[in-house]
Coordinates of C-alpha atoms in Angstrom, one line a residue:
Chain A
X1 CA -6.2 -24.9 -6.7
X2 CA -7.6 -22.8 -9.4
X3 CA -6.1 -21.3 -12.5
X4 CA -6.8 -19.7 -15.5
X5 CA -5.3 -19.8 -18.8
X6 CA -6.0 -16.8 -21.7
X7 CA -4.6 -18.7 -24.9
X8 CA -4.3 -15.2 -26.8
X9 CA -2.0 -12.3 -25.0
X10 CA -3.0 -10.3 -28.1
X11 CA -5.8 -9.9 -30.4
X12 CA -6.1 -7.7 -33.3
X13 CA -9.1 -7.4 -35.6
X14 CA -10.6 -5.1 -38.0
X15 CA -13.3 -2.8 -37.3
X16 CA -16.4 -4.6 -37.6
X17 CA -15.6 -8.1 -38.2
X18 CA -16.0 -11.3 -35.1
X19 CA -14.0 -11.2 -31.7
X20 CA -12.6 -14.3 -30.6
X21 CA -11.2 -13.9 -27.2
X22 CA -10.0 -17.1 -26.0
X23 CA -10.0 -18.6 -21.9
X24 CA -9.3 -22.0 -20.4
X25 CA -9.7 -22.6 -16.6
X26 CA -9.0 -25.7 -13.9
X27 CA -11.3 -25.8 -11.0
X28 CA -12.0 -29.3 -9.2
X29 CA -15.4 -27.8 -8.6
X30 CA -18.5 -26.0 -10.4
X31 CA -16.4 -22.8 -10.3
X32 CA -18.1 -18.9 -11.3
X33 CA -16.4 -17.4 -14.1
X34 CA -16.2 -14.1 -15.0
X35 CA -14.6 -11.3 -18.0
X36 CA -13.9 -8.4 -16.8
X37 CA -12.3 -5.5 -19.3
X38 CA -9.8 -2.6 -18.5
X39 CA -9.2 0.2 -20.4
X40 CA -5.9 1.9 -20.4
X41 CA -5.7 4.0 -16.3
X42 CA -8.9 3.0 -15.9
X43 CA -10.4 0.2 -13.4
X44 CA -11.4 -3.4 -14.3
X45 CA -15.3 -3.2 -15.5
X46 CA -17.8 -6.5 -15.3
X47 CA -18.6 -7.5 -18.6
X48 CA -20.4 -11.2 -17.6
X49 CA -20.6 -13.7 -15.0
X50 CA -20.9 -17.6 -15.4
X51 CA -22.6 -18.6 -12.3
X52 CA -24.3 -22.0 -13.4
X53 CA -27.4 -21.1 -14.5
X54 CA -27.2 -20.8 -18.4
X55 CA -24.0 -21.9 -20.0
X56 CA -24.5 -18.9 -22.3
X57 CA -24.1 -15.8 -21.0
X58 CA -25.0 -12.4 -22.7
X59 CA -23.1 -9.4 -21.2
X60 CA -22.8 -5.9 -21.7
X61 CA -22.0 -3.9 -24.6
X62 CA -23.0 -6.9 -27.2
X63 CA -20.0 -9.4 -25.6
X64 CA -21.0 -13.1 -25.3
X65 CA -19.4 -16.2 -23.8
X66 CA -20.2 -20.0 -23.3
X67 CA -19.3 -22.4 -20.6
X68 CA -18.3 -25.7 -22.0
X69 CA -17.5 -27.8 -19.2
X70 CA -16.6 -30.9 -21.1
X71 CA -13.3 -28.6 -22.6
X72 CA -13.1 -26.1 -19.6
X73 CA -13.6 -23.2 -21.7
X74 CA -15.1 -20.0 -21.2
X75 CA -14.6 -18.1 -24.5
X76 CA -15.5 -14.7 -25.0
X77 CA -17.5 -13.5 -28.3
X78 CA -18.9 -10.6 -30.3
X79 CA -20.3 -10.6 -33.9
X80 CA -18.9 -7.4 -34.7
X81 CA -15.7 -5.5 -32.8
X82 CA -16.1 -1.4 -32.4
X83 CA -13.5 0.9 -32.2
X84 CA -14.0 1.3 -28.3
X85 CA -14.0 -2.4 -27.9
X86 CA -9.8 -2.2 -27.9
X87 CA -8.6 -2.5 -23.9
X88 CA -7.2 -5.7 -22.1
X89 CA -9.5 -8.4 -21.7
X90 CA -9.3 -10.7 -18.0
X91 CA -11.0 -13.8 -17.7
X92 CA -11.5 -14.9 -14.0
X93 CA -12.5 -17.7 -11.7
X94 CA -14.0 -17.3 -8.3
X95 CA -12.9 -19.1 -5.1
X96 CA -16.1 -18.7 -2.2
X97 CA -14.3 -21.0 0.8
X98 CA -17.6 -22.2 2.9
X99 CA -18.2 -19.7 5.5
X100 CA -16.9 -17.3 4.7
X101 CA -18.7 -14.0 3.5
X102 CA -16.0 -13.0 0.3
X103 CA -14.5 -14.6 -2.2
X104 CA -10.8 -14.9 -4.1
X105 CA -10.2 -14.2 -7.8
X106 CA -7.8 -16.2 -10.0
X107 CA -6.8 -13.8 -13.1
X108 CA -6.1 -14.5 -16.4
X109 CA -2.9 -13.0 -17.7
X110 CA -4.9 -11.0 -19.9
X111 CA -5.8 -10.6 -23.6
X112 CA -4.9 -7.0 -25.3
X113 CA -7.9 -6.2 -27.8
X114 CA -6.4 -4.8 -30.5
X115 CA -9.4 -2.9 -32.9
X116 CA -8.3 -1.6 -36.5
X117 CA -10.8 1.0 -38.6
Chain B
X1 CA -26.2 1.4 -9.1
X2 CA -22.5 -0.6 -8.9
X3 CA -20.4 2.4 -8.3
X4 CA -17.4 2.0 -6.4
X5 CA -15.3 5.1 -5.8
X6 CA -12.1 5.7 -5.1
X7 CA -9.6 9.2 -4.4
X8 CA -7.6 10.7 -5.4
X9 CA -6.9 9.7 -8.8
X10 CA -3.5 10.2 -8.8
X11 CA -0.9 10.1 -6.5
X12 CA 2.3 11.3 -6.4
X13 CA 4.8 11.0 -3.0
X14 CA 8.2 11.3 -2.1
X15 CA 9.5 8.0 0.5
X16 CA 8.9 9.9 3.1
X17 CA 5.6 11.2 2.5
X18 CA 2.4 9.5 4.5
X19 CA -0.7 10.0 2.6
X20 CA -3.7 7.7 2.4
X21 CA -5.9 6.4 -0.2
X22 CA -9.9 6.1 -0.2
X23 CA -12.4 4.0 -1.1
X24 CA -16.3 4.1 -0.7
X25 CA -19.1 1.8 -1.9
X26 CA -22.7 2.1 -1.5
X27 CA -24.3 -1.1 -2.7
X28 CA -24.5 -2.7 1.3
X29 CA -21.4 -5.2 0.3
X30 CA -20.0 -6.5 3.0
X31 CA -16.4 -7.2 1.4
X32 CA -14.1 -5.0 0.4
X33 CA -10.7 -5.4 -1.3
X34 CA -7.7 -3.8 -2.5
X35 CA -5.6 -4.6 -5.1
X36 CA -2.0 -3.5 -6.6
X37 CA -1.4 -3.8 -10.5
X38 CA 1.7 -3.5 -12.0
X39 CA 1.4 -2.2 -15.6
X40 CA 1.0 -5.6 -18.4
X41 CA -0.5 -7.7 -15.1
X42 CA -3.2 -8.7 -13.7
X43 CA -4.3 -6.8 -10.3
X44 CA -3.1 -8.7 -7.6
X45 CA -4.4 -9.0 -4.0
X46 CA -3.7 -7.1 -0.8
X47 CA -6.3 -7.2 1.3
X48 CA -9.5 -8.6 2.4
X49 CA -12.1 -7.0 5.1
X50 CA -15.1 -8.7 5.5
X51 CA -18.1 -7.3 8.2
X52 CA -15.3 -4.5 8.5
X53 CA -12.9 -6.6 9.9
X54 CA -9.2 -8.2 8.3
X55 CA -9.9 -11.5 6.9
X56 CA -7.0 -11.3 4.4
X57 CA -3.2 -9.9 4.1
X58 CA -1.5 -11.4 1.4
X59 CA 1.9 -10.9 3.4
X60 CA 1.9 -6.9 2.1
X61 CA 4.4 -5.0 3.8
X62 CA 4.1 -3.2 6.7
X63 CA 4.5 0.4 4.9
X64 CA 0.9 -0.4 3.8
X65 CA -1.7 0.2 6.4
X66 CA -5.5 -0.5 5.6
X67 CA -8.1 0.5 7.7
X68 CA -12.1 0.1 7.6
X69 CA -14.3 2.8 9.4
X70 CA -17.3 1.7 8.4
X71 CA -19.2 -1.0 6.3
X72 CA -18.9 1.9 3.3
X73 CA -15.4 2.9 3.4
X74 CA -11.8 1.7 3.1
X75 CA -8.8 3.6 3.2
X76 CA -5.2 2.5 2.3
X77 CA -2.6 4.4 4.5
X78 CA 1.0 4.9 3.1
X79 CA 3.7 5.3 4.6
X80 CA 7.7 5.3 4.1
X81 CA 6.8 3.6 0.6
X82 CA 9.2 2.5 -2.2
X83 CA 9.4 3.3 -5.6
X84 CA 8.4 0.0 -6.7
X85 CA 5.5 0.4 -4.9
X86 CA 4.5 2.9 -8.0
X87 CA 1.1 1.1 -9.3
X88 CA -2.1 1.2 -10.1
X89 CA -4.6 0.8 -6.4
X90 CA -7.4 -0.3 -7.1
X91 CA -10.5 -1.1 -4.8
X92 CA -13.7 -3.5 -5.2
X93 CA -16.5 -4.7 -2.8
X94 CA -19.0 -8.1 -2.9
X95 CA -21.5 -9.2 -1.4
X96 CA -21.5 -13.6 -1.2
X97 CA -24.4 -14.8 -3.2
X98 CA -24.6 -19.0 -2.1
X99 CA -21.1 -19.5 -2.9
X100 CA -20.9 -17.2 -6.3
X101 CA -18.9 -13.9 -5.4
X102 CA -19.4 -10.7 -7.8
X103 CA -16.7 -8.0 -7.2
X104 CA -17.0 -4.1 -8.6
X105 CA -13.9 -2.2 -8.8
X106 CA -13.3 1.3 -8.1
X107 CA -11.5 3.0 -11.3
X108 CA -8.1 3.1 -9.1
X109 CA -5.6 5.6 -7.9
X110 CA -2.4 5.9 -9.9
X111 CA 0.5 5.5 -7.4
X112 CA 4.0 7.3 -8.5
X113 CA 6.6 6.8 -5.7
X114 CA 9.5 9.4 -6.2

């Protein structure tokens, strides 16, 4: 079985200075990881996707986040937080069961981005 | 172009109302989903259709009815529902990749069950 664990269930940082937003998973396979972000009454967006190919993987809106396999982290990282960064933060695993043509996501419990002028 | 859609944004029905939820996609996935999220959670999962037929009910009551038309749509048919049932709906689609699976989600319909 799968799970995913967000380490942070807040974040708040000023305007301008690093995010640090913090996920470790368990998968007893190569899994696909993904962070997705919500804003408030708004639907879950695709920020990046971990898919085995490069264990660094740029995203949208200036978000990175490495795979580290040996710690089972996928951390989440910008250099410098915006105002409109702030909205909950859900890292996710991916299940794909062989032949079968969709798949099953395992949620974080979320991190709330907190952004400060 | 990722765009899934869904109507009406918000919702609000009485327990003995029927009304339906929709949900449309036009990237050629062949997966759709729908999920409930309670407010401070993360979504959790309803359904699965795959090639337009049920692959998945994760043992959701009977008041909610899904149904897929077509490869493009998916509605979510209410009926007799709760007042816990008041959530955010929200709908994504996939397409399988090798075994990586990238969902897009709909920005949801806002459920308040008088």
């Amino acid at each position: 079985a799968q799970s995913v664990t967000q380490l942070d269930s807040h974040v708040s940082v000023s305007e301008g200075t690093p995010v640090l937003l913090r996920c470790n998973y368990s998968s007893s396979y190569s899994p696909s990881l993904f962070w997705y972000v919500q804003h408030p009454n708004k639907g879950l967006q695709l920020l990046l996707k971990y898919t085995s190919a490069a264990t660094l993987v740029k995203g949208i809106n200036g978000f990175e986040a490495e795979f580290k396999k040996s710690e089972t982290s996928f951390h989440l990282t910008k250099p410098s937080a915006h105002m409109s960064d702030a909205a909950e933060y859900f890292c996710v695993v991916s299940d794909v069961a062989g032949g079968t043509s969709y798949g099953k996501l395992t949620f974080g419990q979320g991190t709330i981005l907190t952004v400060h002028p | 172009d990722t765009e899934v859609t869904q109507t009406p944004k918000h919702l609000v029905m009485g327990m003995t109302n029927k009304k339906s939820l929709k949900c449309e996609q036009h990237m050629g996935h062949r997966a759709m989903y729908w999920y409930k999220q309670k407010a401070k959670k993360p979504p959790e999962l309803m359904f699965v259709y795959s090639y337009e037929k049920l692959s998945i009910n994760e043992s959701v009551p009977s008041r909610f009815s899904p149904e897929c038309p077509n490869s493009s749509l998916l509605n979510l048919h209410l009926h007799a529902l709760q007042p816990e049932d008041s959530a955010l709906y929200l709908c994504a689609s996939s397409q399988v990749t090798g075994l990586t699976d990238t969902q897009y989600f709909g920005p949801g319909t806002r459920l308040t069950v008088l």
